[in-house]
Amino acid sequence: KQEVTQIPAALSVPEGENLVLNCSFTDSAIYNLQWFRQDPGKGLTSLLLIQSSQREQTSGRLNASLDKSSGRSTLYIAASQPGDSATYLCAVGSIFSGGGADGLTFGKGTHLIIQP
Amino acid sequence: GAGVSQSPSNKVTEKGKDVELRCDPISGHTALYWYRQSLGQGLEFLIYFQGNSAPDKSGLPSDRFSAERTGGSVSTLTIQRTQQEDSAVYLCASSLGRQGPPGDNEQFFGPGTRLTVL
């Protein structure tokens, strides 16, 4: 059974800092890994998707890396801003016996606060 | 285009009543997923549809939960005889599913339905 762990559970940093959020997973047989942000009382916003054959993806100030063999992914946020404050969730799409992908397995998230 | 929509946004019900939650996926997305987010818990996968069929229903928490999808579009999640432990936010997502490469299966989420069972 796939298990996803995110470290740290919470992080508070001053505006402008670069920061790294960590995600680890136990089963390397994955299709992809997706990073989301969740604002209080809201749904999930997809930030980046990394396919299992890829090593990293970038979008603006965000960069996500994937090391499938070691079961790790990191989300790097450059020049953090107060608007980045949210909970960041890592989710892994596992191999489905019939092809395609079934449900994502989520970590419990990193609650990020960027201090103005 | 429009994203994933869910209704109602909030539902308060009494213990023992049945509830129906609705999800309208992104147009053209053949895969649809239901998840549950309970207070203090992570997101829990419930069920997945490819078209109208659900290959694996083992993620549903109990036999009081059922889901259906008709016409390859809208899905309803039904909870019968609700219990207080069913209180949670129920999230729906959709994706291209098997239309695209397996790795390129980005899931897009709706805003969720907050269910409170009194």
PDB file of C-alpha atoms in Angstrom:
ATOM      1  CA  LYS A   1       0.000   0.000   0.000  1.00  0.00           C
ATOM      2  CA  GLN A   2       1.357   3.374  -0.987  1.00  0.00           C
ATOM      3  CA  GLU A   3       2.121   5.794   1.845  1.00  0.00           C
ATOM      4  CA  VAL A   4       3.045   9.445   1.384  1.00  0.00           C
ATOM      5  CA  THR A   5       4.789  11.542   4.028  1.00  0.00           C
ATOM      6  CA  GLN A   6       5.374  15.275   3.978  1.00  0.00           C
ATOM      7  CA  ILE A   7       7.937  17.124   6.026  1.00  0.00           C
ATOM      8  CA  PRO A   8       7.694  19.569   7.675  1.00  0.00           C
ATOM      9  CA  ALA A   9       4.065  19.559   8.802  1.00  0.00           C
ATOM     10  CA  ALA A  10       4.207  23.330   9.272  1.00  0.00           C
ATOM     11  CA  LEU A  11       6.600  26.070   8.269  1.00  0.00           C
ATOM     12  CA  SER A  12       6.659  29.809   8.925  1.00  0.00           C
ATOM     13  CA  VAL A  13       9.234  31.991   7.162  1.00  0.00           C
ATOM     14  CA  PRO A  14       9.715  35.685   6.384  1.00  0.00           C
ATOM     15  CA  GLU A  15       8.738  37.000   2.990  1.00  0.00           C
ATOM     16  CA  GLY A  16      11.425  36.734   0.323  1.00  0.00           C
ATOM     17  CA  GLU A  17      13.005  33.493   1.482  1.00  0.00           C
ATOM     18  CA  ASN A  18      13.505  30.501  -0.752  1.00  0.00           C
ATOM     19  CA  LEU A  19      12.119  27.314   0.728  1.00  0.00           C
ATOM     20  CA  VAL A  20      11.864  23.583   0.147  1.00  0.00           C
ATOM     21  CA  LEU A  21       8.979  21.278   0.973  1.00  0.00           C
ATOM     22  CA  ASN A  22       9.654  17.565   1.115  1.00  0.00           C
ATOM     23  CA  CYS A  23       7.570  14.570   0.118  1.00  0.00           C
ATOM     24  CA  SER A  24       8.443  10.883   0.336  1.00  0.00           C
ATOM     25  CA  PHE A  25       6.558   7.814  -0.834  1.00  0.00           C
ATOM     26  CA  THR A  26       7.011   4.111  -0.124  1.00  0.00           C
ATOM     27  CA  ASP A  27       6.205   2.424  -3.461  1.00  0.00           C
ATOM     28  CA  SER A  28       8.201   3.572  -6.484  1.00  0.00           C
ATOM     29  CA  ALA A  29       5.704   2.042  -8.970  1.00  0.00           C
ATOM     30  CA  ILE A  30       4.055   5.352  -9.730  1.00  0.00           C
ATOM     31  CA  TYR A  31       2.625   7.014 -12.824  1.00  0.00           C
ATOM     32  CA  ASN A  32       3.103  10.529 -11.652  1.00  0.00           C
ATOM     33  CA  LEU A  33       3.315  12.890  -8.714  1.00  0.00           C
ATOM     34  CA  GLN A  34       1.237  15.997  -8.325  1.00  0.00           C
ATOM     35  CA  TRP A  35       1.691  19.022  -6.049  1.00  0.00           C
ATOM     36  CA  PHE A  36      -1.374  20.978  -4.963  1.00  0.00           C
ATOM     37  CA  ARG A  37      -2.102  23.971  -2.796  1.00  0.00           C
ATOM     38  CA  GLN A  38      -5.198  24.244  -0.648  1.00  0.00           C
ATOM     39  CA  ASP A  39      -6.405  27.536   0.761  1.00  0.00           C
ATOM     40  CA  PRO A  40      -8.615  27.469   3.884  1.00  0.00           C
ATOM     41  CA  GLY A  41     -12.146  26.308   3.094  1.00  0.00           C
ATOM     42  CA  LYS A  42     -11.313  25.820  -0.573  1.00  0.00           C
ATOM     43  CA  GLY A  43     -10.677  22.947  -2.956  1.00  0.00           C
ATOM     44  CA  LEU A  44      -7.307  21.936  -4.338  1.00  0.00           C
ATOM     45  CA  THR A  45      -5.406  23.866  -6.973  1.00  0.00           C
ATOM     46  CA  SER A  46      -2.995  21.840  -9.082  1.00  0.00           C
ATOM     47  CA  LEU A  47       0.476  23.386  -9.125  1.00  0.00           C
ATOM     48  CA  LEU A  48       2.698  20.908 -10.938  1.00  0.00           C
ATOM     49  CA  LEU A  49       2.508  17.374 -12.282  1.00  0.00           C
ATOM     50  CA  ILE A  50       5.649  15.320 -12.804  1.00  0.00           C
ATOM     51  CA  GLN A  51       5.368  12.169 -14.880  1.00  0.00           C
ATOM     52  CA  SER A  52       7.311   9.157 -13.636  1.00  0.00           C
ATOM     53  CA  SER A  53       9.741   9.481 -16.563  1.00  0.00           C
ATOM     54  CA  GLN A  54      10.538  13.098 -15.715  1.00  0.00           C
ATOM     55  CA  ARG A  55      12.975  14.516 -13.172  1.00  0.00           C
ATOM     56  CA  GLU A  56      11.491  17.957 -12.645  1.00  0.00           C
ATOM     57  CA  GLN A  57       8.887  20.490 -13.662  1.00  0.00           C
ATOM     58  CA  THR A  58       8.882  24.262 -13.342  1.00  0.00           C
ATOM     59  CA  SER A  59       6.114  26.827 -13.234  1.00  0.00           C
ATOM     60  CA  GLY A  60       7.018  30.411 -12.423  1.00  0.00           C
ATOM     61  CA  ARG A  61       8.619  30.524  -8.973  1.00  0.00           C
ATOM     62  CA  LEU A  62       7.873  26.850  -8.356  1.00  0.00           C
ATOM     63  CA  ASN A  63      10.113  23.925  -9.182  1.00  0.00           C
ATOM     64  CA  ALA A  64       9.296  20.323  -8.338  1.00  0.00           C
ATOM     65  CA  SER A  65      11.759  17.458  -8.587  1.00  0.00           C
ATOM     66  CA  LEU A  66      11.183  13.720  -8.571  1.00  0.00           C
ATOM     67  CA  ASP A  67      13.596  10.941  -7.629  1.00  0.00           C
ATOM     68  CA  LYS A  68      11.507   7.836  -8.149  1.00  0.00           C
ATOM     69  CA  SER A  69      14.204   5.378  -7.112  1.00  0.00           C
ATOM     70  CA  SER A  70      14.585   6.948  -3.684  1.00  0.00           C
ATOM     71  CA  GLY A  71      10.873   7.744  -3.339  1.00  0.00           C
ATOM     72  CA  ARG A  72      11.316  11.477  -2.914  1.00  0.00           C
ATOM     73  CA  SER A  73      10.019  14.717  -4.338  1.00  0.00           C
ATOM     74  CA  THR A  74      10.739  18.291  -3.382  1.00  0.00           C
ATOM     75  CA  LEU A  75       8.832  21.478  -4.088  1.00  0.00           C
ATOM     76  CA  TYR A  76      11.053  24.545  -4.243  1.00  0.00           C
ATOM     77  CA  ILE A  77       9.438  27.956  -3.860  1.00  0.00           C
ATOM     78  CA  ALA A  78      11.618  30.911  -4.792  1.00  0.00           C
ATOM     79  CA  ALA A  79      11.264  34.400  -3.362  1.00  0.00           C
ATOM     80  CA  SER A  80       8.271  33.526  -1.198  1.00  0.00           C
ATOM     81  CA  GLN A  81       5.356  35.959  -0.902  1.00  0.00           C
ATOM     82  CA  PRO A  82       2.520  36.273   1.637  1.00  0.00           C
ATOM     83  CA  GLY A  83       0.130  35.049  -1.081  1.00  0.00           C
ATOM     84  CA  ASP A  84       1.982  31.730  -1.045  1.00  0.00           C
ATOM     85  CA  SER A  85       0.558  31.018   2.408  1.00  0.00           C
ATOM     86  CA  ALA A  86      -1.518  27.841   2.109  1.00  0.00           C
ATOM     87  CA  THR A  87      -1.339  24.113   2.741  1.00  0.00           C
ATOM     88  CA  TYR A  88       0.768  22.298   0.149  1.00  0.00           C
ATOM     89  CA  LEU A  89      -0.163  18.715  -0.638  1.00  0.00           C
ATOM     90  CA  CYS A  90       1.879  16.071  -2.385  1.00  0.00           C
ATOM     91  CA  ALA A  91      -0.037  13.262  -4.110  1.00  0.00           C
ATOM     92  CA  VAL A  92       1.125  10.150  -5.908  1.00  0.00           C
ATOM     93  CA  GLY A  93      -0.671   8.444  -8.792  1.00  0.00           C
ATOM     94  CA  SER A  94      -0.067   4.714  -8.586  1.00  0.00           C
ATOM     95  CA  ILE A  95       0.013   2.037 -11.240  1.00  0.00           C
ATOM     96  CA  PHE A  96      -3.432   0.626 -12.002  1.00  0.00           C
ATOM     97  CA  SER A  97      -3.489  -2.938 -13.200  1.00  0.00           C
ATOM     98  CA  GLY A  98      -5.597  -2.142 -16.235  1.00  0.00           C
ATOM     99  CA  GLY A  99      -3.563   0.848 -17.351  1.00  0.00           C
ATOM    100  CA  GLY A 100      -4.389   4.468 -16.724  1.00  0.00           C
ATOM    101  CA  ALA A 101      -4.224   5.656 -13.162  1.00  0.00           C
ATOM    102  CA  ASP A 102      -6.543   5.305 -10.221  1.00  0.00           C
ATOM    103  CA  GLY A 103      -6.904   7.546  -7.220  1.00  0.00           C
ATOM    104  CA  LEU A 104      -4.137   9.687  -5.835  1.00  0.00           C
ATOM    105  CA  THR A 105      -2.556   8.910  -2.479  1.00  0.00           C
ATOM    106  CA  PHE A 106      -2.045  12.132  -0.548  1.00  0.00           C
ATOM    107  CA  GLY A 107       0.337  13.228   2.151  1.00  0.00           C
ATOM    108  CA  LYS A 108      -1.064  15.179   5.080  1.00  0.00           C
ATOM    109  CA  GLY A 109       0.405  18.416   3.770  1.00  0.00           C
ATOM    110  CA  THR A 110       2.732  21.198   4.822  1.00  0.00           C
ATOM    111  CA  HIS A 111       0.997  24.242   6.297  1.00  0.00           C
ATOM    112  CA  LEU A 112       3.023  27.206   5.066  1.00  0.00           C
ATOM    113  CA  ILE A 113       2.880  30.738   6.455  1.00  0.00           C
ATOM    114  CA  ILE A 114       4.825  33.531   4.797  1.00  0.00           C
ATOM    115  CA  GLN A 115       5.244  36.463   7.159  1.00  0.00           C
ATOM    116  CA  PRO A 116       4.999  39.922   5.530  1.00  0.00           C
TER     117      PRO A 116
ATOM    118  CA  GLY B   1     -13.520  26.576 -19.846  1.00  0.00           C
ATOM    119  CA  ALA B   2     -15.485  25.695 -16.737  1.00  0.00           C
ATOM    120  CA  GLY B   3     -13.808  23.706 -14.018  1.00  0.00           C
ATOM    121  CA  VAL B   4     -15.180  20.892 -11.898  1.00  0.00           C
ATOM    122  CA  SER B   5     -18.360  21.910 -10.118  1.00  0.00           C
ATOM    123  CA  GLN B   6     -19.953  20.338  -7.074  1.00  0.00           C
ATOM    124  CA  SER B   7     -23.281  20.795  -5.382  1.00  0.00           C
ATOM    125  CA  PRO B   8     -24.367  21.549  -2.810  1.00  0.00           C
ATOM    126  CA  SER B   9     -21.427  23.488  -1.385  1.00  0.00           C
ATOM    127  CA  ASN B  10     -22.704  22.838   2.132  1.00  0.00           C
ATOM    128  CA  LYS B  11     -25.082  20.215   3.447  1.00  0.00           C
ATOM    129  CA  VAL B  12     -26.319  19.837   7.008  1.00  0.00           C
ATOM    130  CA  THR B  13     -28.331  16.740   7.733  1.00  0.00           C
ATOM    131  CA  GLU B  14     -29.595  14.738  10.647  1.00  0.00           C
ATOM    132  CA  LYS B  15     -28.154  11.392  11.587  1.00  0.00           C
ATOM    133  CA  GLY B  16     -29.936   8.599   9.748  1.00  0.00           C
ATOM    134  CA  LYS B  17     -30.951  10.644   6.710  1.00  0.00           C
ATOM    135  CA  ASP B  18     -29.738   9.925   3.183  1.00  0.00           C
ATOM    136  CA  VAL B  19     -27.755  12.518   1.226  1.00  0.00           C
ATOM    137  CA  GLU B  20     -26.761  12.900  -2.412  1.00  0.00           C
ATOM    138  CA  LEU B  21     -23.708  14.836  -3.510  1.00  0.00           C
ATOM    139  CA  ARG B  22     -23.255  15.857  -7.123  1.00  0.00           C
ATOM    140  CA  CYS B  23     -20.167  16.355  -9.265  1.00  0.00           C
ATOM    141  CA  ASP B  24     -20.009  17.813 -12.757  1.00  0.00           C
ATOM    142  CA  PRO B  25     -16.580  17.178 -14.308  1.00  0.00           C
ATOM    143  CA  ILE B  26     -14.654  19.201 -16.843  1.00  0.00           C
ATOM    144  CA  SER B  27     -16.110  18.682 -20.297  1.00  0.00           C
ATOM    145  CA  GLY B  28     -14.235  15.962 -22.169  1.00  0.00           C
ATOM    146  CA  HIS B  29     -12.735  14.375 -19.056  1.00  0.00           C
ATOM    147  CA  THR B  30     -13.565  10.687 -18.997  1.00  0.00           C
ATOM    148  CA  ALA B  31     -12.129   9.931 -15.554  1.00  0.00           C
ATOM    149  CA  LEU B  32     -13.838  11.093 -12.370  1.00  0.00           C
ATOM    150  CA  TYR B  33     -12.712  10.626  -8.774  1.00  0.00           C
ATOM    151  CA  TRP B  34     -14.287  11.065  -5.346  1.00  0.00           C
ATOM    152  CA  TYR B  35     -12.216  11.836  -2.248  1.00  0.00           C
ATOM    153  CA  ARG B  36     -13.030  12.612   1.368  1.00  0.00           C
ATOM    154  CA  GLN B  37     -11.194  15.040   3.644  1.00  0.00           C
ATOM    155  CA  SER B  38     -12.034  14.647   7.316  1.00  0.00           C
ATOM    156  CA  LEU B  39     -10.975  17.089  10.029  1.00  0.00           C
ATOM    157  CA  GLY B  40      -7.462  16.248  11.083  1.00  0.00           C
ATOM    158  CA  GLN B  41      -7.167  13.524   8.447  1.00  0.00           C
ATOM    159  CA  GLY B  42      -5.560  13.552   5.058  1.00  0.00           C
ATOM    160  CA  LEU B  43      -7.384  13.229   1.776  1.00  0.00           C
ATOM    161  CA  GLU B  44      -8.798   9.752   1.334  1.00  0.00           C
ATOM    162  CA  PHE B  45      -9.534   8.263  -2.086  1.00  0.00           C
ATOM    163  CA  LEU B  46     -13.020   6.770  -2.316  1.00  0.00           C
ATOM    164  CA  ILE B  47     -13.797   5.698  -5.884  1.00  0.00           C
ATOM    165  CA  TYR B  48     -12.789   6.240  -9.498  1.00  0.00           C
ATOM    166  CA  PHE B  49     -14.850   6.125 -12.703  1.00  0.00           C
ATOM    167  CA  GLN B  50     -13.499   5.597 -16.172  1.00  0.00           C
ATOM    168  CA  GLY B  51     -16.503   6.481 -18.299  1.00  0.00           C
ATOM    169  CA  ASN B  52     -19.519   5.087 -16.493  1.00  0.00           C
ATOM    170  CA  SER B  53     -17.780   2.155 -14.858  1.00  0.00           C
ATOM    171  CA  ALA B  54     -16.046   1.999 -11.509  1.00  0.00           C
ATOM    172  CA  PRO B  55     -13.409  -0.767 -11.646  1.00  0.00           C
ATOM    173  CA  ASP B  56     -12.745  -0.801  -7.913  1.00  0.00           C
ATOM    174  CA  LYS B  57     -15.223   0.122  -5.175  1.00  0.00           C
ATOM    175  CA  SER B  58     -13.099  -1.102  -2.283  1.00  0.00           C
ATOM    176  CA  GLY B  59     -12.191   2.440  -1.236  1.00  0.00           C
ATOM    177  CA  LEU B  60     -15.750   3.235  -0.199  1.00  0.00           C
ATOM    178  CA  PRO B  61     -15.825   3.350   3.639  1.00  0.00           C
ATOM    179  CA  SER B  62     -18.925   1.171   4.078  1.00  0.00           C
ATOM    180  CA  ASP B  63     -21.874  -0.280   2.191  1.00  0.00           C
ATOM    181  CA  ARG B  64     -23.834   2.864   3.078  1.00  0.00           C
ATOM    182  CA  PHE B  65     -21.787   4.642   0.418  1.00  0.00           C
ATOM    183  CA  SER B  66     -22.527   4.263  -3.277  1.00  0.00           C
ATOM    184  CA  ALA B  67     -21.677   6.208  -6.396  1.00  0.00           C
ATOM    185  CA  GLU B  68     -22.874   6.246  -9.924  1.00  0.00           C
ATOM    186  CA  ARG B  69     -22.078   8.029 -13.128  1.00  0.00           C
ATOM    187  CA  THR B  70     -24.367   8.157 -16.090  1.00  0.00           C
ATOM    188  CA  GLY B  71     -23.711   9.394 -19.607  1.00  0.00           C
ATOM    189  CA  GLY B  72     -20.002   9.591 -18.860  1.00  0.00           C
ATOM    190  CA  SER B  73     -20.485  12.961 -17.217  1.00  0.00           C
ATOM    191  CA  VAL B  74     -22.225  13.860 -13.948  1.00  0.00           C
ATOM    192  CA  SER B  75     -21.655  11.649 -10.927  1.00  0.00           C
ATOM    193  CA  THR B  76     -23.551  11.351  -7.667  1.00  0.00           C
ATOM    194  CA  LEU B  77     -22.201  10.058  -4.381  1.00  0.00           C
ATOM    195  CA  THR B  78     -24.957   8.787  -2.117  1.00  0.00           C
ATOM    196  CA  ILE B  79     -24.612   8.192   1.602  1.00  0.00           C
ATOM    197  CA  GLN B  80     -27.442   6.286   3.202  1.00  0.00           C
ATOM    198  CA  ARG B  81     -28.353   6.429   6.886  1.00  0.00           C
ATOM    199  CA  THR B  82     -25.706   9.074   7.570  1.00  0.00           C
ATOM    200  CA  GLN B  83     -23.607   8.874  10.718  1.00  0.00           C
ATOM    201  CA  GLN B  84     -21.715  11.630  12.507  1.00  0.00           C
ATOM    202  CA  GLU B  85     -18.408  10.148  11.370  1.00  0.00           C
ATOM    203  CA  ASP B  86     -19.471  10.828   7.773  1.00  0.00           C
ATOM    204  CA  SER B  87     -19.019  14.554   8.435  1.00  0.00           C
ATOM    205  CA  ALA B  88     -16.255  15.708   6.099  1.00  0.00           C
ATOM    206  CA  VAL B  89     -15.536  17.630   2.933  1.00  0.00           C
ATOM    207  CA  TYR B  90     -16.226  15.497  -0.123  1.00  0.00           C
ATOM    208  CA  LEU B  91     -14.077  16.442  -3.090  1.00  0.00           C
ATOM    209  CA  CYS B  92     -14.506  15.441  -6.689  1.00  0.00           C
ATOM    210  CA  ALA B  93     -11.824  15.538  -9.374  1.00  0.00           C
ATOM    211  CA  SER B  94     -11.692  14.794 -13.070  1.00  0.00           C
ATOM    212  CA  SER B  95      -8.956  14.031 -15.587  1.00  0.00           C
ATOM    213  CA  LEU B  96      -8.387  12.871 -19.136  1.00  0.00           C
ATOM    214  CA  GLY B  97      -8.053   9.337 -17.756  1.00  0.00           C
ATOM    215  CA  ARG B  98      -7.065   6.736 -20.311  1.00  0.00           C
ATOM    216  CA  GLN B  99      -7.369   9.102 -23.244  1.00  0.00           C
ATOM    217  CA  GLY B 100      -3.871  10.342 -22.665  1.00  0.00           C
ATOM    218  CA  PRO B 101      -0.560   8.784 -21.631  1.00  0.00           C
ATOM    219  CA  PRO B 102      -0.811   7.177 -18.175  1.00  0.00           C
ATOM    220  CA  GLY B 103       1.667   9.588 -16.634  1.00  0.00           C
ATOM    221  CA  ASP B 104      -0.050  12.679 -17.976  1.00  0.00           C
ATOM    222  CA  ASN B 105      -3.188  12.247 -15.893  1.00  0.00           C
ATOM    223  CA  GLU B 106      -3.428  15.569 -14.089  1.00  0.00           C
ATOM    224  CA  GLN B 107      -6.417  15.680 -11.786  1.00  0.00           C
ATOM    225  CA  PHE B 108      -8.430  18.869 -11.374  1.00  0.00           C
ATOM    226  CA  PHE B 109     -10.498  19.312  -8.259  1.00  0.00           C
ATOM    227  CA  GLY B 110     -13.831  20.909  -7.537  1.00  0.00           C
ATOM    228  CA  PRO B 111     -14.504  23.163  -4.529  1.00  0.00           C
ATOM    229  CA  GLY B 112     -15.975  20.330  -2.472  1.00  0.00           C
ATOM    230  CA  THR B 113     -19.168  19.708  -0.524  1.00  0.00           C
ATOM    231  CA  ARG B 114     -18.943  20.217   3.225  1.00  0.00           C
ATOM    232  CA  LEU B 115     -21.203  17.635   4.867  1.00  0.00           C
ATOM    233  CA  THR B 116     -22.211  18.031   8.507  1.00  0.00           C
ATOM    234  CA  VAL B 117     -24.188  15.250  10.169  1.00  0.00           C
ATOM    235  CA  LEU B 118     -25.841  16.340  13.401  1.00  0.00           C
TER     236      LEU B 118
END
